[in-house]
Amino acid sequence: MKKDMICKLLIIGTGPGGYIAAIRAGQLGIDTVIVEAKKAGGTCLNVGCIPSKALIHAAEEYEKVLHYAEGKSPLGIGLAAPTLDLGRTIAWKDDIVRRLNNGVAGLLKKAKVPVVHGWARFKDGKTVEVETETGPQIVRAETVIIATGSAPIELPFLPFGGNVISSTEALALKTLPATMAVVGGGYIGLELGIAFAKLGTKVTVVEAESRVLPLYDAELTRPVMKRLADLGVAVLTGAKAKGVSAKGDALLISTADGADEKIAAEKILVTVGRKPVTEGWGLEEIDLDMAGRFIKIDDQCRTSMRGIYAIGDVTGEPMLAHRAMAQGEMVAEIVAGHKRSWDKRCIPAICFTDPEIVSAGLSPDEARKVSPEIKIGQFPFSANGRAMTKLAEDGWVRVVARADNHLVLGIQAVGVGVSELSTSFGLAIEMGARLEDIAGTIHAHPTQGEGFQEAALKALGHALHI
Amino acid sequence: MPGPYDVVVIGGGPGGYNAAIRAAQLGLKTACIEKRAVKDAVAFGGTCLNVGCIPSKALLFASERFEDASKHFASIGIKVTPEIDLPGMMGHKERTVDQLVKGVSFLFKKNKVDPYFGTGRIVSATQVELTGPDGTKETLETKNIIIATGSEVMPLPGVTVDEKVIVSSTGILSLSEVPKRLTVIGAGIIGLELGSVWRRLGAEVTVIEYLDRIVPGVDGDVAKEFQKILTRQGIKFKLATKVTKAEPGASGVTVTMEPAAGGAAETLETDILLVCIGRRPFIEGLGAKEAGVAIDKRGRVETDGHGRTNVPGIWVVGDVTTGPMLAHKAEDEAMAVAELIAGKAGHVNYDVIPSVVYTHPEVASVGKTEDELKAAGVAYKTGKFPFTANARAKTVAEKDGFVKIIADAKTDRVLGCHIIGPEAGNLIMEVAVAMEFGASSEDIARTCHPHPTLTEGVRQAALGVDNRIMQM
């Protein structure tokens, strides 16, 4: 039996929430231990945000040159059809993940936080047993942070295995499937579906709701719908997946009008959402209050048991790495005795589709619920000089504000490269900006950010460039 | 006779056309005069749209795509051999410019601004004489005049621009073939952007600079990193060097230069010589001096800091007056002046004017540099974060550059931000908005930055001010 480890703070899970909490705790001089069953960095770094963005980037570049090769480039770049070496792309992606894994491990080392490798299980509220390769390890802690994250939801009639894959396997395919059915038209399904379509796969998206990306307002998703059509992605809305064909080479669905259909698919990618990881680590031993599927937390990420905090995907929506990181940082500071509570006005969300979608704060419909009258200013990139020079004229920026005092409630954008505008939006909301504040800030010319200023001007009734 | 007008704007560049649109929106009867002709028709948009920001960015974008495809795609699994179709690339540039120039005319129509084709001359504070392209003259009566005549290329003694082999920033945008050797005089923003375009397309580029550093005015750390990266990309630099003569010959241009501090002269042969040592205010034939408008020693129209000249009723915006020669500075002045004329409270915050260099990587900054703060005796702290430690940068195959945030040592108020790296021009806006709000570095650090984006680098730099970077 190994000697018990005793620490002030124990963190379970090294995803973005967990590792950030550990680094911040280390900076604050808290004696901290972190447990990880797999590789450092969690879903985000190993099988989520990072590898998907690498694949999306490669696919985007490939599709662009393919387009140029077909003689459709307005840029004056001539070329023969490009060839794709998917093995090389995947190796490049794996190398990024490897370097970031090592990076997180290095950061934890620098923060003097030891990592215990293995599966953790609560014995009681202050004691965790970790099954390490070399036997069980007991860790005793004054305070514990649960950061166990989330996992892809499996459909009972489409269990993962064989040709039915989750986003994890989709990011590690060795060869390009000729056909792919994507079950679930949320952001993960569309991000990956678009990437594979660009690489040359014939993609069909099956979505049970009446439209894809149902969490974003319809207007925001329209440019993405247009691009899906251009890329030859078939989108079947109101359609339900039923199972796999007997041969395993097709997805069985019932269409919006109730007809049964077969969709040929070498791979069936199921992306119907993610669920919190609340099993296998002894939740039953400590009996925490739940909020639906998630662990219930207060505005300081405290659970119902004293000394136990929970952060990240296991605590609810939005399941975003940057939410988890902000929570992790906050909890470490609370444990160190700082006065902190969750006071974020805005957690921007980004969809890395083509074009990209950003939403910060409230949509027009949401805003109408908190303010009787609102003002909306929308500015299209087709009237933005920088977008024109970059062949990025699809899409727009929209600012939503209260009509009475012009307080900005929400900012949305859809367009090429808008992901990097997201923080300008978030910061404006966080600072309590009025429309005049955005309109009165000089935005550099020529940048896509000018669209933000113009949208504010438009809401004020005097846009200059449209 | 047309008029009388409330406002006559002389010059239809970003300062002039925005002033005209905003004035008209505020119910003022407005005219805008522009003398630039393209194919015998008036071309609004000024230097920026016609021969500046926009055409250069179109070429920068296209040439960057070409370089990506030729050099960087193999490492991410895409095999391709691209070729340059220069007329095609120029076509992209011309289409972009054409659409935007037409767009300004459309905006004038929509906002009811009267456009005039010709040259404007101030006769008095209430009269502008217009000389049309055919020489006919008419006089516009007006209550206010806004001078928005912009700037022109600064000439270099001993070097005569012919726009064939010795070109300015205008001629370099329309070369008919890729030169084997391109020499650039002036390591400022324009020289480095246009030098980058032709280097990517295959030219051997040498940049000659009088000072011992590139991009004067830009933060010293950034400039050093920038020079290192550009050198690695293949641009050669000759710093602290003065060009004394340039002579076109049978096989290109012979450039004679000597060390800035004095010393032996040497010569260099080049196919194309680009002269871009800066721009100077343009007031030739404007009649401003004659109307009593004060002009400073550097030829700039003087103002009270709010767009008023010393002559009541005559206003000024943009490159022709003091301040950085940037389109967005001119636009902001334009809005403010139009609002002041209409009796509203227009204002320009000269402390928060971002600037962007569209090379690859981009360079962007806002606020004060360390050198400026040192000179002013302000105690400050800095936070710096490299893009090598940013996940989004890795996924888009970028690794160069960093973000530096400078904050007041006592109050933590953000005083400046300097970025070299991918999308720096988009990243800087967050800090500009923050500075408009008088934000502290802690405010930036406490704002949720989405993952994975390059903007996380800005947050980490803000954390760095308090010595608590988390991702490095």
Short mmCIF file of C-alpha atoms in Angstrom, two decimals, chain B residues 70-220:
data_model
loop_
_atom_site.label_atom_id
_atom_site.label_comp_id
_atom_site.label_asym_id
_atom_site.label_seq_id
_atom_site.Cartn_x
_atom_site.Cartn_y
_atom_site.Cartn_z
CA SER B 70 3.78 27.48 -52.16
CA LYS B 71 5.61 27.21 -48.86
CA HIS B 72 3.40 26.27 -45.94
CA PHE B 73 0.79 23.82 -47.15
CA ALA B 74 3.06 20.78 -47.46
CA SER B 75 3.53 20.67 -43.70
CA ILE B 76 -0.21 20.35 -43.10
CA GLY B 77 -0.69 17.62 -45.70
CA ILE B 78 -1.60 19.60 -48.82
CA LYS B 79 0.58 19.15 -51.90
CA VAL B 80 0.23 21.79 -54.55
CA THR B 81 2.37 23.82 -56.96
CA PRO B 82 0.93 27.27 -57.46
CA GLU B 83 1.78 29.75 -60.19
CA ILE B 84 1.30 33.48 -60.24
CA ASP B 85 -1.10 34.99 -62.71
CA LEU B 86 -0.18 38.63 -62.13
CA PRO B 87 -2.92 40.13 -64.32
CA GLY B 88 -5.41 37.95 -62.42
CA MET B 89 -4.08 39.23 -59.12
CA MET B 90 -4.26 42.82 -60.34
CA GLY B 91 -7.82 42.05 -61.42
CA HIS B 92 -8.73 41.19 -57.81
CA LYS B 93 -7.20 44.48 -56.69
CA GLU B 94 -8.99 46.52 -59.37
CA ARG B 95 -12.38 44.91 -58.73
CA THR B 96 -12.08 45.60 -55.01
CA VAL B 97 -11.11 49.25 -55.56
CA ASP B 98 -13.77 49.76 -58.21
CA GLN B 99 -16.58 48.43 -55.99
CA LEU B 100 -15.56 50.60 -53.07
CA VAL B 101 -15.14 53.75 -55.16
CA LYS B 102 -18.58 53.23 -56.66
CA GLY B 103 -19.82 52.55 -53.16
CA VAL B 104 -18.88 56.06 -52.03
CA SER B 105 -20.87 57.62 -54.88
CA PHE B 106 -23.82 55.45 -53.90
CA LEU B 107 -23.50 56.57 -50.26
CA PHE B 108 -23.49 60.21 -51.39
CA LYS B 109 -26.67 59.68 -53.33
CA LYS B 110 -28.30 57.85 -50.44
CA ASN B 111 -27.35 60.51 -47.90
CA LYS B 112 -28.04 63.40 -50.30
CA VAL B 113 -24.52 64.78 -50.55
CA ASP B 114 -23.92 66.78 -53.76
CA PRO B 115 -20.78 65.44 -55.44
CA TYR B 116 -18.60 67.78 -57.49
CA PHE B 117 -15.88 66.73 -59.93
CA GLY B 118 -13.00 69.18 -60.02
CA THR B 119 -10.53 71.13 -57.94
CA GLY B 120 -11.67 73.24 -55.04
CA ARG B 121 -10.04 76.49 -54.03
CA ILE B 122 -10.93 78.51 -50.96
CA VAL B 123 -11.81 82.04 -51.98
CA SER B 124 -13.01 83.11 -48.55
CA ALA B 125 -14.53 81.48 -45.47
CA THR B 126 -17.84 81.38 -47.34
CA GLN B 127 -16.83 80.75 -50.93
CA VAL B 128 -15.18 77.85 -52.72
CA GLU B 129 -14.23 78.10 -56.36
CA LEU B 130 -14.63 74.87 -58.30
CA THR B 131 -12.62 74.26 -61.46
CA GLY B 132 -14.07 71.40 -63.42
CA PRO B 133 -12.03 68.94 -65.50
CA ASP B 134 -12.82 70.99 -68.62
CA GLY B 135 -11.62 74.18 -66.95
CA THR B 136 -15.05 75.72 -66.33
CA LYS B 137 -15.29 77.56 -63.07
CA GLU B 138 -18.14 78.05 -60.66
CA THR B 139 -18.38 79.32 -57.11
CA LEU B 140 -20.07 77.48 -54.25
CA GLU B 141 -21.44 79.59 -51.43
CA THR B 142 -21.24 77.95 -48.03
CA LYS B 143 -21.41 78.55 -44.30
CA ASN B 144 -18.62 76.08 -43.52
CA ILE B 145 -15.65 74.62 -45.35
CA ILE B 146 -13.94 71.39 -44.36
CA ILE B 147 -10.42 70.97 -45.70
CA ALA B 148 -9.81 67.28 -46.34
CA THR B 149 -7.19 67.44 -49.06
CA GLY B 150 -5.07 64.66 -47.60
CA SER B 151 -1.41 64.03 -48.28
CA GLU B 152 0.95 63.21 -51.10
CA VAL B 153 4.08 61.14 -51.48
CA MET B 154 7.15 62.83 -49.99
CA PRO B 155 9.86 63.28 -52.63
CA LEU B 156 13.48 62.37 -51.94
CA PRO B 157 16.15 64.79 -53.16
CA GLY B 158 18.31 63.17 -55.83
CA VAL B 159 15.66 60.63 -56.79
CA THR B 160 13.07 61.41 -59.46
CA VAL B 161 9.99 59.21 -59.49
CA ASP B 162 9.00 58.24 -63.05
CA GLU B 163 6.44 55.58 -61.98
CA LYS B 164 8.18 53.18 -64.39
CA VAL B 165 11.41 51.99 -62.79
CA ILE B 166 11.53 54.50 -59.95
CA VAL B 167 8.09 54.24 -58.44
CA SER B 168 6.10 55.61 -55.52
CA SER B 169 3.58 53.71 -53.43
CA THR B 170 1.16 54.32 -56.32
CA GLY B 171 3.25 52.84 -59.13
CA ILE B 172 4.32 49.81 -57.13
CA LEU B 173 0.67 48.70 -56.99
CA SER B 174 0.50 48.30 -60.75
CA LEU B 175 3.78 46.71 -61.88
CA SER B 176 3.18 44.67 -65.02
CA GLU B 177 5.66 41.97 -64.08
CA VAL B 178 7.40 40.71 -60.96
CA PRO B 179 10.80 42.45 -60.76
CA LYS B 180 13.82 40.27 -60.17
CA ARG B 181 15.27 42.87 -57.80
CA LEU B 182 13.23 45.42 -55.88
CA THR B 183 14.84 48.06 -53.69
CA VAL B 184 12.73 49.99 -51.21
CA ILE B 185 13.81 53.29 -49.70
CA GLY B 186 12.18 53.66 -46.30
CA ALA B 187 11.50 50.89 -43.76
CA GLY B 188 8.15 52.32 -42.72
CA ILE B 189 4.78 50.64 -42.86
CA ILE B 190 4.17 51.21 -46.56
CA GLY B 191 7.64 50.06 -47.64
CA LEU B 192 7.46 46.86 -45.63
CA GLU B 193 3.93 46.00 -46.74
CA LEU B 194 4.66 46.51 -50.42
CA GLY B 195 8.13 44.98 -50.12
CA SER B 196 6.42 41.89 -48.65
CA VAL B 197 3.99 41.66 -51.56
CA TRP B 198 6.71 41.51 -54.20
CA ARG B 199 9.01 39.30 -52.14
CA ARG B 200 6.22 36.73 -51.86
CA LEU B 201 5.77 36.88 -55.61
CA GLY B 202 9.47 36.23 -56.17
CA ALA B 203 11.41 39.51 -56.06
CA GLU B 204 14.69 39.84 -54.18
CA VAL B 205 13.90 42.72 -51.87
CA THR B 206 16.34 45.11 -50.22
CA VAL B 207 15.08 47.81 -47.86
CA ILE B 208 17.22 50.87 -47.23
CA GLU B 209 16.48 52.97 -44.14
CA TYR B 210 18.10 56.17 -42.93
CA LEU B 211 17.51 55.38 -39.25
CA ASP B 212 19.18 52.48 -37.48
CA ARG B 213 15.87 50.69 -36.95
CA ILE B 214 12.78 49.76 -38.93
CA VAL B 215 9.23 51.11 -38.44
CA PRO B 216 10.11 54.23 -36.44
CA GLY B 217 7.50 55.00 -33.79
CA VAL B 218 6.59 51.34 -33.30
CA ASP B 219 7.48 49.75 -29.94
CA GLY B 220 11.18 48.79 -29.89
#
